[in-house]
Amino acid sequence: MIRETAQAQKPMGFLSSFLIYIPAAVLLFVQTHYVIPYLSRVTGQETILFWFIVGGLGVFLPLVIAALLILKSEGYSLSSTTWRQRMRFKTLSRRDLLWSLSGLVIVGLLSWLTMKGLEIAIGEFEHSPPFMTFEPLTAGRYWLLAVWLPYWVLNILGEEILWRGVMLPRQELAFGNYAWLVHGFGWGVFHIAFGWHLLLTLLPIIFMLSYIVQKTKNSWVGVIIHGGLNGPSFIAISLGLM
């Protein structure tokens, strides 16, 4: 029988959570430290191109597939009811929008302060890992934006579907009000491949987004905050505005 109610969910504790976080982190590490540099070296193309391709198809698409497999193991069908009730992609209320916009501003500010604090403490450092570093786009390279767009969609939806849509509701059953802390820590583990400098600057979004999505019980809030910071910042960097 297909289950369609949140009451049918089982708690997702430390072991079951990190049996997902750790393999995902290993996959990201292997793709970014071995596969992408190799493809860039043998083709002569810049690494950012392969981050879009390999990251999208080799990391974030597998996250979507993992989410679907988990839902299937729980007995859920892929339906609008599952999307809204089980995964909590619900219509945004005014309260949800307020949390989303506040989260965007606060996370953006705290991330900037963290970055500046690190620069004061240790000096200038690369704000992106090697596989994401690139020069601002110039004539003849704007086509990279067409490759970036589907990657960006897979990046945001892949993470929000699995982390917030599938895992967080079950982690709340296991950890209650403190689920966002466990969730944020696991999401941080996933980003270890980015290096410790960048990981520190990601701490505001890692924990605040987790808290806000748990607070609102609406996965679209995570999409807005995550996508709203990720997308515009890339556009600004690619156009040489940052």
PDB file of C-alpha atoms in Angstrom:
ATOM      1  CA  MET A   1       0.000   0.000   0.000  1.00  0.00           C
ATOM      2  CA  ILE A   2       1.285   3.477  -0.838  1.00  0.00           C
ATOM      3  CA  ARG A   3       1.741   5.665   2.191  1.00  0.00           C
ATOM      4  CA  GLU A   4       1.083   9.369   1.767  1.00  0.00           C
ATOM      5  CA  THR A   5       1.125  10.742   5.320  1.00  0.00           C
ATOM      6  CA  ALA A   6       3.972  12.141   7.382  1.00  0.00           C
ATOM      7  CA  GLN A   7       2.928   9.903  10.287  1.00  0.00           C
ATOM      8  CA  ALA A   8       4.199   6.886   8.332  1.00  0.00           C
ATOM      9  CA  GLN A   9       7.779   8.163   8.375  1.00  0.00           C
ATOM     10  CA  LYS A  10      10.479   6.537  10.482  1.00  0.00           C
ATOM     11  CA  PRO A  11      13.034   8.599  12.425  1.00  0.00           C
ATOM     12  CA  MET A  12      16.394   9.050  10.697  1.00  0.00           C
ATOM     13  CA  GLY A  13      19.105   8.965  13.351  1.00  0.00           C
ATOM     14  CA  PHE A  14      22.863   9.499  13.236  1.00  0.00           C
ATOM     15  CA  LEU A  15      23.754   6.206  11.566  1.00  0.00           C
ATOM     16  CA  SER A  16      21.172   6.318   8.797  1.00  0.00           C
ATOM     17  CA  SER A  17      21.854  10.039   8.215  1.00  0.00           C
ATOM     18  CA  PHE A  18      25.608   9.660   7.857  1.00  0.00           C
ATOM     19  CA  LEU A  19      25.237   6.572   5.705  1.00  0.00           C
ATOM     20  CA  ILE A  20      23.947   9.130   3.211  1.00  0.00           C
ATOM     21  CA  TYR A  21      26.102  12.165   4.035  1.00  0.00           C
ATOM     22  CA  ILE A  22      29.446  10.346   3.960  1.00  0.00           C
ATOM     23  CA  PRO A  23      29.072   8.540   0.589  1.00  0.00           C
ATOM     24  CA  ALA A  24      27.783  11.807  -0.902  1.00  0.00           C
ATOM     25  CA  ALA A  25      30.841  13.634   0.493  1.00  0.00           C
ATOM     26  CA  VAL A  26      33.170  10.966  -0.921  1.00  0.00           C
ATOM     27  CA  LEU A  27      31.460  11.230  -4.312  1.00  0.00           C
ATOM     28  CA  LEU A  28      31.896  15.008  -4.330  1.00  0.00           C
ATOM     29  CA  PHE A  29      35.540  14.699  -3.257  1.00  0.00           C
ATOM     30  CA  VAL A  30      36.413  12.139  -5.944  1.00  0.00           C
ATOM     31  CA  GLN A  31      34.667  14.057  -8.705  1.00  0.00           C
ATOM     32  CA  THR A  32      36.247  17.389  -7.776  1.00  0.00           C
ATOM     33  CA  HIS A  33      39.763  16.241  -6.884  1.00  0.00           C
ATOM     34  CA  TYR A  34      40.288  13.545  -9.514  1.00  0.00           C
ATOM     35  CA  VAL A  35      37.680  13.442 -12.288  1.00  0.00           C
ATOM     36  CA  ILE A  36      37.390  17.168 -13.012  1.00  0.00           C
ATOM     37  CA  PRO A  37      41.169  17.900 -12.991  1.00  0.00           C
ATOM     38  CA  TYR A  38      41.737  14.879 -15.257  1.00  0.00           C
ATOM     39  CA  LEU A  39      39.106  15.950 -17.783  1.00  0.00           C
ATOM     40  CA  SER A  40      40.435  19.511 -17.762  1.00  0.00           C
ATOM     41  CA  ARG A  41      43.990  18.310 -18.261  1.00  0.00           C
ATOM     42  CA  VAL A  42      43.277  15.980 -21.185  1.00  0.00           C
ATOM     43  CA  THR A  43      40.915  18.365 -23.002  1.00  0.00           C
ATOM     44  CA  GLY A  44      42.566  21.696 -22.235  1.00  0.00           C
ATOM     45  CA  GLN A  45      39.188  23.137 -21.175  1.00  0.00           C
ATOM     46  CA  GLU A  46      38.874  25.179 -17.991  1.00  0.00           C
ATOM     47  CA  THR A  47      37.832  23.302 -14.863  1.00  0.00           C
ATOM     48  CA  ILE A  48      34.665  25.346 -14.312  1.00  0.00           C
ATOM     49  CA  LEU A  49      33.145  23.766 -17.442  1.00  0.00           C
ATOM     50  CA  PHE A  50      33.641  20.284 -16.024  1.00  0.00           C
ATOM     51  CA  TRP A  51      32.369  21.367 -12.622  1.00  0.00           C
ATOM     52  CA  PHE A  52      29.100  22.265 -14.336  1.00  0.00           C
ATOM     53  CA  ILE A  53      28.964  18.961 -16.226  1.00  0.00           C
ATOM     54  CA  VAL A  54      30.421  16.539 -13.687  1.00  0.00           C
ATOM     55  CA  GLY A  55      28.939  18.352 -10.697  1.00  0.00           C
ATOM     56  CA  GLY A  56      25.492  18.422 -12.267  1.00  0.00           C
ATOM     57  CA  LEU A  57      25.382  14.901 -13.713  1.00  0.00           C
ATOM     58  CA  GLY A  58      27.892  13.177 -11.445  1.00  0.00           C
ATOM     59  CA  VAL A  59      27.006  14.637  -8.044  1.00  0.00           C
ATOM     60  CA  PHE A  60      23.657  16.433  -7.883  1.00  0.00           C
ATOM     61  CA  LEU A  61      21.680  14.174 -10.223  1.00  0.00           C
ATOM     62  CA  PRO A  62      22.720  11.173  -8.073  1.00  0.00           C
ATOM     63  CA  LEU A  63      21.357  13.073  -5.049  1.00  0.00           C
ATOM     64  CA  VAL A  64      17.976  13.293  -6.782  1.00  0.00           C
ATOM     65  CA  ILE A  65      18.134   9.581  -7.605  1.00  0.00           C
ATOM     66  CA  ALA A  66      19.034   8.770  -3.983  1.00  0.00           C
ATOM     67  CA  ALA A  67      16.053  10.818  -2.807  1.00  0.00           C
ATOM     68  CA  LEU A  68      13.704   8.917  -5.134  1.00  0.00           C
ATOM     69  CA  LEU A  69      15.087   5.569  -3.958  1.00  0.00           C
ATOM     70  CA  ILE A  70      14.571   6.544  -0.314  1.00  0.00           C
ATOM     71  CA  LEU A  71      11.003   7.617  -1.018  1.00  0.00           C
ATOM     72  CA  LYS A  72      10.372   4.344  -2.845  1.00  0.00           C
ATOM     73  CA  SER A  73      11.802   2.369   0.089  1.00  0.00           C
ATOM     74  CA  GLU A  74       9.346   4.200   2.350  1.00  0.00           C
ATOM     75  CA  GLY A  75       6.471   3.185   0.116  1.00  0.00           C
ATOM     76  CA  TYR A  76       5.799   6.597  -1.421  1.00  0.00           C
ATOM     77  CA  SER A  77       4.831   7.141  -5.025  1.00  0.00           C
ATOM     78  CA  LEU A  78       6.114  10.126  -6.967  1.00  0.00           C
ATOM     79  CA  SER A  79       3.007  12.282  -6.799  1.00  0.00           C
ATOM     80  CA  SER A  80       1.898  15.825  -6.044  1.00  0.00           C
ATOM     81  CA  THR A  81       0.745  14.624  -2.620  1.00  0.00           C
ATOM     82  CA  THR A  82       4.195  13.224  -1.852  1.00  0.00           C
ATOM     83  CA  TRP A  83       5.766  16.460  -3.098  1.00  0.00           C
ATOM     84  CA  ARG A  84       3.599  18.651  -0.885  1.00  0.00           C
ATOM     85  CA  GLN A  85       3.078  16.533   2.227  1.00  0.00           C
ATOM     86  CA  ARG A  86       6.020  14.136   2.548  1.00  0.00           C
ATOM     87  CA  MET A  87       8.674  16.448   1.054  1.00  0.00           C
ATOM     88  CA  ARG A  88       6.997  19.660   2.288  1.00  0.00           C
ATOM     89  CA  PHE A  89       7.221  21.631  -0.968  1.00  0.00           C
ATOM     90  CA  LYS A  90       4.103  23.544   0.001  1.00  0.00           C
ATOM     91  CA  THR A  91       2.591  26.820  -1.121  1.00  0.00           C
ATOM     92  CA  LEU A  92       4.578  29.657   0.403  1.00  0.00           C
ATOM     93  CA  SER A  93       2.788  31.701   3.041  1.00  0.00           C
ATOM     94  CA  ARG A  94       3.635  35.312   3.898  1.00  0.00           C
ATOM     95  CA  ARG A  95       5.458  33.998   6.942  1.00  0.00           C
ATOM     96  CA  ASP A  96       7.500  31.649   4.744  1.00  0.00           C
ATOM     97  CA  LEU A  97       8.406  34.496   2.399  1.00  0.00           C
ATOM     98  CA  LEU A  98       9.435  36.675   5.325  1.00  0.00           C
ATOM     99  CA  TRP A  99      11.679  33.943   6.695  1.00  0.00           C
ATOM    100  CA  SER A 100      13.110  33.388   3.191  1.00  0.00           C
ATOM    101  CA  LEU A 101      13.944  37.038   2.579  1.00  0.00           C
ATOM    102  CA  SER A 102      15.274  37.531   6.115  1.00  0.00           C
ATOM    103  CA  GLY A 103      17.386  34.411   5.715  1.00  0.00           C
ATOM    104  CA  LEU A 104      18.839  35.668   2.435  1.00  0.00           C
ATOM    105  CA  VAL A 105      19.897  38.954   4.013  1.00  0.00           C
ATOM    106  CA  ILE A 106      21.219  37.523   7.273  1.00  0.00           C
ATOM    107  CA  VAL A 107      23.079  34.599   5.687  1.00  0.00           C
ATOM    108  CA  GLY A 108      24.587  36.868   3.054  1.00  0.00           C
ATOM    109  CA  LEU A 109      25.768  39.336   5.699  1.00  0.00           C
ATOM    110  CA  LEU A 110      27.159  36.682   8.041  1.00  0.00           C
ATOM    111  CA  SER A 111      28.950  34.936   5.179  1.00  0.00           C
ATOM    112  CA  TRP A 112      30.581  38.223   4.159  1.00  0.00           C
ATOM    113  CA  LEU A 113      31.600  38.957   7.758  1.00  0.00           C
ATOM    114  CA  THR A 114      33.036  35.448   8.119  1.00  0.00           C
ATOM    115  CA  MET A 115      35.027  35.868   4.914  1.00  0.00           C
ATOM    116  CA  LYS A 116      36.380  39.253   6.013  1.00  0.00           C
ATOM    117  CA  GLY A 117      37.206  37.870   9.455  1.00  0.00           C
ATOM    118  CA  LEU A 118      39.208  35.060   7.881  1.00  0.00           C
ATOM    119  CA  GLU A 119      41.080  37.537   5.691  1.00  0.00           C
ATOM    120  CA  ILE A 120      42.043  39.506   8.804  1.00  0.00           C
ATOM    121  CA  ALA A 121      43.095  36.328  10.630  1.00  0.00           C
ATOM    122  CA  ILE A 122      45.046  34.514   7.924  1.00  0.00           C
ATOM    123  CA  GLY A 123      45.399  36.987   5.046  1.00  0.00           C
ATOM    124  CA  GLU A 124      44.024  36.824   1.526  1.00  0.00           C
ATOM    125  CA  PHE A 125      42.800  33.433   0.354  1.00  0.00           C
ATOM    126  CA  GLU A 126      40.920  31.956  -2.589  1.00  0.00           C
ATOM    127  CA  HIS A 127      37.189  32.285  -1.999  1.00  0.00           C
ATOM    128  CA  SER A 128      36.448  29.357  -4.319  1.00  0.00           C
ATOM    129  CA  PRO A 129      37.975  25.863  -4.502  1.00  0.00           C
ATOM    130  CA  PRO A 130      40.290  25.188  -7.482  1.00  0.00           C
ATOM    131  CA  PHE A 131      37.644  23.386  -9.523  1.00  0.00           C
ATOM    132  CA  MET A 132      35.317  26.410  -9.284  1.00  0.00           C
ATOM    133  CA  THR A 133      37.911  29.127  -9.897  1.00  0.00           C
ATOM    134  CA  PHE A 134      37.652  30.955 -13.214  1.00  0.00           C
ATOM    135  CA  GLU A 135      38.287  34.308 -14.813  1.00  0.00           C
ATOM    136  CA  PRO A 136      35.299  36.619 -15.466  1.00  0.00           C
ATOM    137  CA  LEU A 137      33.593  35.742 -18.717  1.00  0.00           C
ATOM    138  CA  THR A 138      34.779  37.452 -21.870  1.00  0.00           C
ATOM    139  CA  ALA A 139      33.684  37.448 -25.503  1.00  0.00           C
ATOM    140  CA  GLY A 140      33.668  33.872 -26.747  1.00  0.00           C
ATOM    141  CA  ARG A 141      33.078  32.439 -23.260  1.00  0.00           C
ATOM    142  CA  TYR A 142      29.554  33.605 -22.474  1.00  0.00           C
ATOM    143  CA  TRP A 143      28.275  30.235 -23.708  1.00  0.00           C
ATOM    144  CA  LEU A 144      29.388  28.890 -20.323  1.00  0.00           C
ATOM    145  CA  LEU A 145      26.264  30.503 -18.858  1.00  0.00           C
ATOM    146  CA  ALA A 146      24.149  28.111 -20.939  1.00  0.00           C
ATOM    147  CA  VAL A 147      26.030  25.181 -19.368  1.00  0.00           C
ATOM    148  CA  TRP A 148      25.784  26.725 -15.904  1.00  0.00           C
ATOM    149  CA  LEU A 149      21.988  27.133 -15.900  1.00  0.00           C
ATOM    150  CA  PRO A 150      20.997  23.407 -15.969  1.00  0.00           C
ATOM    151  CA  TYR A 151      23.826  22.703 -13.519  1.00  0.00           C
ATOM    152  CA  TRP A 152      22.449  25.374 -11.160  1.00  0.00           C
ATOM    153  CA  VAL A 153      18.966  23.851 -11.295  1.00  0.00           C
ATOM    154  CA  LEU A 154      20.365  20.373 -10.547  1.00  0.00           C
ATOM    155  CA  ASN A 155      22.570  21.792  -7.784  1.00  0.00           C
ATOM    156  CA  ILE A 156      19.787  23.572  -5.926  1.00  0.00           C
ATOM    157  CA  LEU A 157      16.988  21.066  -6.458  1.00  0.00           C
ATOM    158  CA  GLY A 158      19.280  18.057  -6.028  1.00  0.00           C
ATOM    159  CA  GLU A 159      20.387  19.222  -2.591  1.00  0.00           C
ATOM    160  CA  GLU A 160      17.058  20.639  -1.456  1.00  0.00           C
ATOM    161  CA  ILE A 161      15.094  17.558  -2.532  1.00  0.00           C
ATOM    162  CA  LEU A 162      17.371  15.113  -0.701  1.00  0.00           C
ATOM    163  CA  TRP A 163      18.625  17.120   2.271  1.00  0.00           C
ATOM    164  CA  ARG A 164      15.551  19.214   3.137  1.00  0.00           C
ATOM    165  CA  GLY A 165      12.733  17.408   1.339  1.00  0.00           C
ATOM    166  CA  VAL A 166      13.540  13.795   2.209  1.00  0.00           C
ATOM    167  CA  MET A 167      15.980  13.703   5.124  1.00  0.00           C
ATOM    168  CA  LEU A 168      15.156  16.667   7.370  1.00  0.00           C
ATOM    169  CA  PRO A 169      11.522  15.672   8.137  1.00  0.00           C
ATOM    170  CA  ARG A 170      12.723  12.258   9.326  1.00  0.00           C
ATOM    171  CA  GLN A 171      15.627  13.759  11.261  1.00  0.00           C
ATOM    172  CA  GLU A 172      13.119  15.958  13.090  1.00  0.00           C
ATOM    173  CA  LEU A 173      11.426  12.772  14.291  1.00  0.00           C
ATOM    174  CA  ALA A 174      14.759  11.555  15.675  1.00  0.00           C
ATOM    175  CA  PHE A 175      16.249  14.773  17.087  1.00  0.00           C
ATOM    176  CA  GLY A 176      13.270  17.071  17.631  1.00  0.00           C
ATOM    177  CA  ASN A 177      14.108  20.753  17.964  1.00  0.00           C
ATOM    178  CA  TYR A 178      17.828  20.039  17.526  1.00  0.00           C
ATOM    179  CA  ALA A 179      17.479  18.307  14.151  1.00  0.00           C
ATOM    180  CA  TRP A 180      18.801  21.378  12.321  1.00  0.00           C
ATOM    181  CA  LEU A 181      22.122  21.071  14.166  1.00  0.00           C
ATOM    182  CA  VAL A 182      22.634  17.452  13.128  1.00  0.00           C
ATOM    183  CA  HIS A 183      21.358  18.265   9.661  1.00  0.00           C
ATOM    184  CA  GLY A 184      23.686  21.235   9.297  1.00  0.00           C
ATOM    185  CA  PHE A 185      26.684  19.254  10.509  1.00  0.00           C
ATOM    186  CA  GLY A 186      25.950  16.529   7.956  1.00  0.00           C
ATOM    187  CA  TRP A 187      25.522  19.092   5.189  1.00  0.00           C
ATOM    188  CA  GLY A 188      28.882  20.528   6.197  1.00  0.00           C
ATOM    189  CA  VAL A 189      30.490  17.079   5.931  1.00  0.00           C
ATOM    190  CA  PHE A 190      29.165  16.896   2.364  1.00  0.00           C
ATOM    191  CA  HIS A 191      31.137  20.084   1.553  1.00  0.00           C
ATOM    192  CA  ILE A 192      34.508  18.923   2.932  1.00  0.00           C
ATOM    193  CA  ALA A 193      35.847  18.736  -0.635  1.00  0.00           C
ATOM    194  CA  PHE A 194      35.572  22.543  -0.800  1.00  0.00           C
ATOM    195  CA  GLY A 195      38.409  22.986   1.701  1.00  0.00           C
ATOM    196  CA  TRP A 196      38.346  24.402   5.209  1.00  0.00           C
ATOM    197  CA  HIS A 197      38.535  28.082   4.212  1.00  0.00           C
ATOM    198  CA  LEU A 198      35.403  27.956   2.121  1.00  0.00           C
ATOM    199  CA  LEU A 199      33.718  25.574   4.539  1.00  0.00           C
ATOM    200  CA  LEU A 200      34.016  28.184   7.284  1.00  0.00           C
ATOM    201  CA  THR A 201      32.412  30.818   5.076  1.00  0.00           C
ATOM    202  CA  LEU A 202      29.595  28.353   4.351  1.00  0.00           C
ATOM    203  CA  LEU A 203      28.750  27.838   8.028  1.00  0.00           C
ATOM    204  CA  PRO A 204      26.108  30.607   8.107  1.00  0.00           C
ATOM    205  CA  ILE A 205      24.088  29.112   5.261  1.00  0.00           C
ATOM    206  CA  ILE A 206      24.713  25.537   6.397  1.00  0.00           C
ATOM    207  CA  PHE A 207      23.177  26.059   9.817  1.00  0.00           C
ATOM    208  CA  MET A 208      20.816  28.981   9.295  1.00  0.00           C
ATOM    209  CA  LEU A 209      19.142  27.496   6.231  1.00  0.00           C
ATOM    210  CA  SER A 210      18.706  24.210   8.108  1.00  0.00           C
ATOM    211  CA  TYR A 211      17.165  26.043  11.060  1.00  0.00           C
ATOM    212  CA  ILE A 212      14.827  28.171   8.952  1.00  0.00           C
ATOM    213  CA  VAL A 213      13.544  25.239   6.895  1.00  0.00           C
ATOM    214  CA  GLN A 214      12.883  23.292  10.089  1.00  0.00           C
ATOM    215  CA  LYS A 215      11.157  26.351  11.555  1.00  0.00           C
ATOM    216  CA  THR A 216       8.891  26.926   8.553  1.00  0.00           C
ATOM    217  CA  LYS A 217       8.401  23.256   7.614  1.00  0.00           C
ATOM    218  CA  ASN A 218       8.534  24.350   3.968  1.00  0.00           C
ATOM    219  CA  SER A 219      11.268  23.057   1.647  1.00  0.00           C
ATOM    220  CA  TRP A 220      10.710  25.901  -0.835  1.00  0.00           C
ATOM    221  CA  VAL A 221      12.253  28.219   1.752  1.00  0.00           C
ATOM    222  CA  GLY A 222      15.520  26.295   1.382  1.00  0.00           C
ATOM    223  CA  VAL A 223      15.314  26.574  -2.404  1.00  0.00           C
ATOM    224  CA  ILE A 224      14.839  30.352  -2.190  1.00  0.00           C
ATOM    225  CA  ILE A 225      17.715  30.929   0.243  1.00  0.00           C
ATOM    226  CA  HIS A 226      20.102  28.453  -1.376  1.00  0.00           C
ATOM    227  CA  GLY A 227      19.310  29.439  -4.950  1.00  0.00           C
ATOM    228  CA  GLY A 228      19.011  33.121  -4.111  1.00  0.00           C
ATOM    229  CA  LEU A 229      22.562  33.225  -2.777  1.00  0.00           C
ATOM    230  CA  ASN A 230      24.164  30.750  -5.159  1.00  0.00           C
ATOM    231  CA  GLY A 231      22.756  32.007  -8.471  1.00  0.00           C
ATOM    232  CA  PRO A 232      23.181  35.795  -8.274  1.00  0.00           C
ATOM    233  CA  SER A 233      26.649  35.474  -6.719  1.00  0.00           C
ATOM    234  CA  PHE A 234      27.820  33.328  -9.640  1.00  0.00           C
ATOM    235  CA  ILE A 235      26.379  35.761 -12.171  1.00  0.00           C
ATOM    236  CA  ALA A 236      28.115  38.653 -10.399  1.00  0.00           C
ATOM    237  CA  ILE A 237      31.465  36.795 -10.357  1.00  0.00           C
ATOM    238  CA  SER A 238      31.130  35.682 -13.979  1.00  0.00           C
ATOM    239  CA  LEU A 239      30.523  39.278 -15.093  1.00  0.00           C
ATOM    240  CA  GLY A 240      33.444  40.574 -13.026  1.00  0.00           C
ATOM    241  CA  LEU A 241      31.229  42.446 -10.552  1.00  0.00           C
ATOM    242  CA  MET A 242      32.664  40.660  -7.505  1.00  0.00           C
TER     243      MET A 242
END
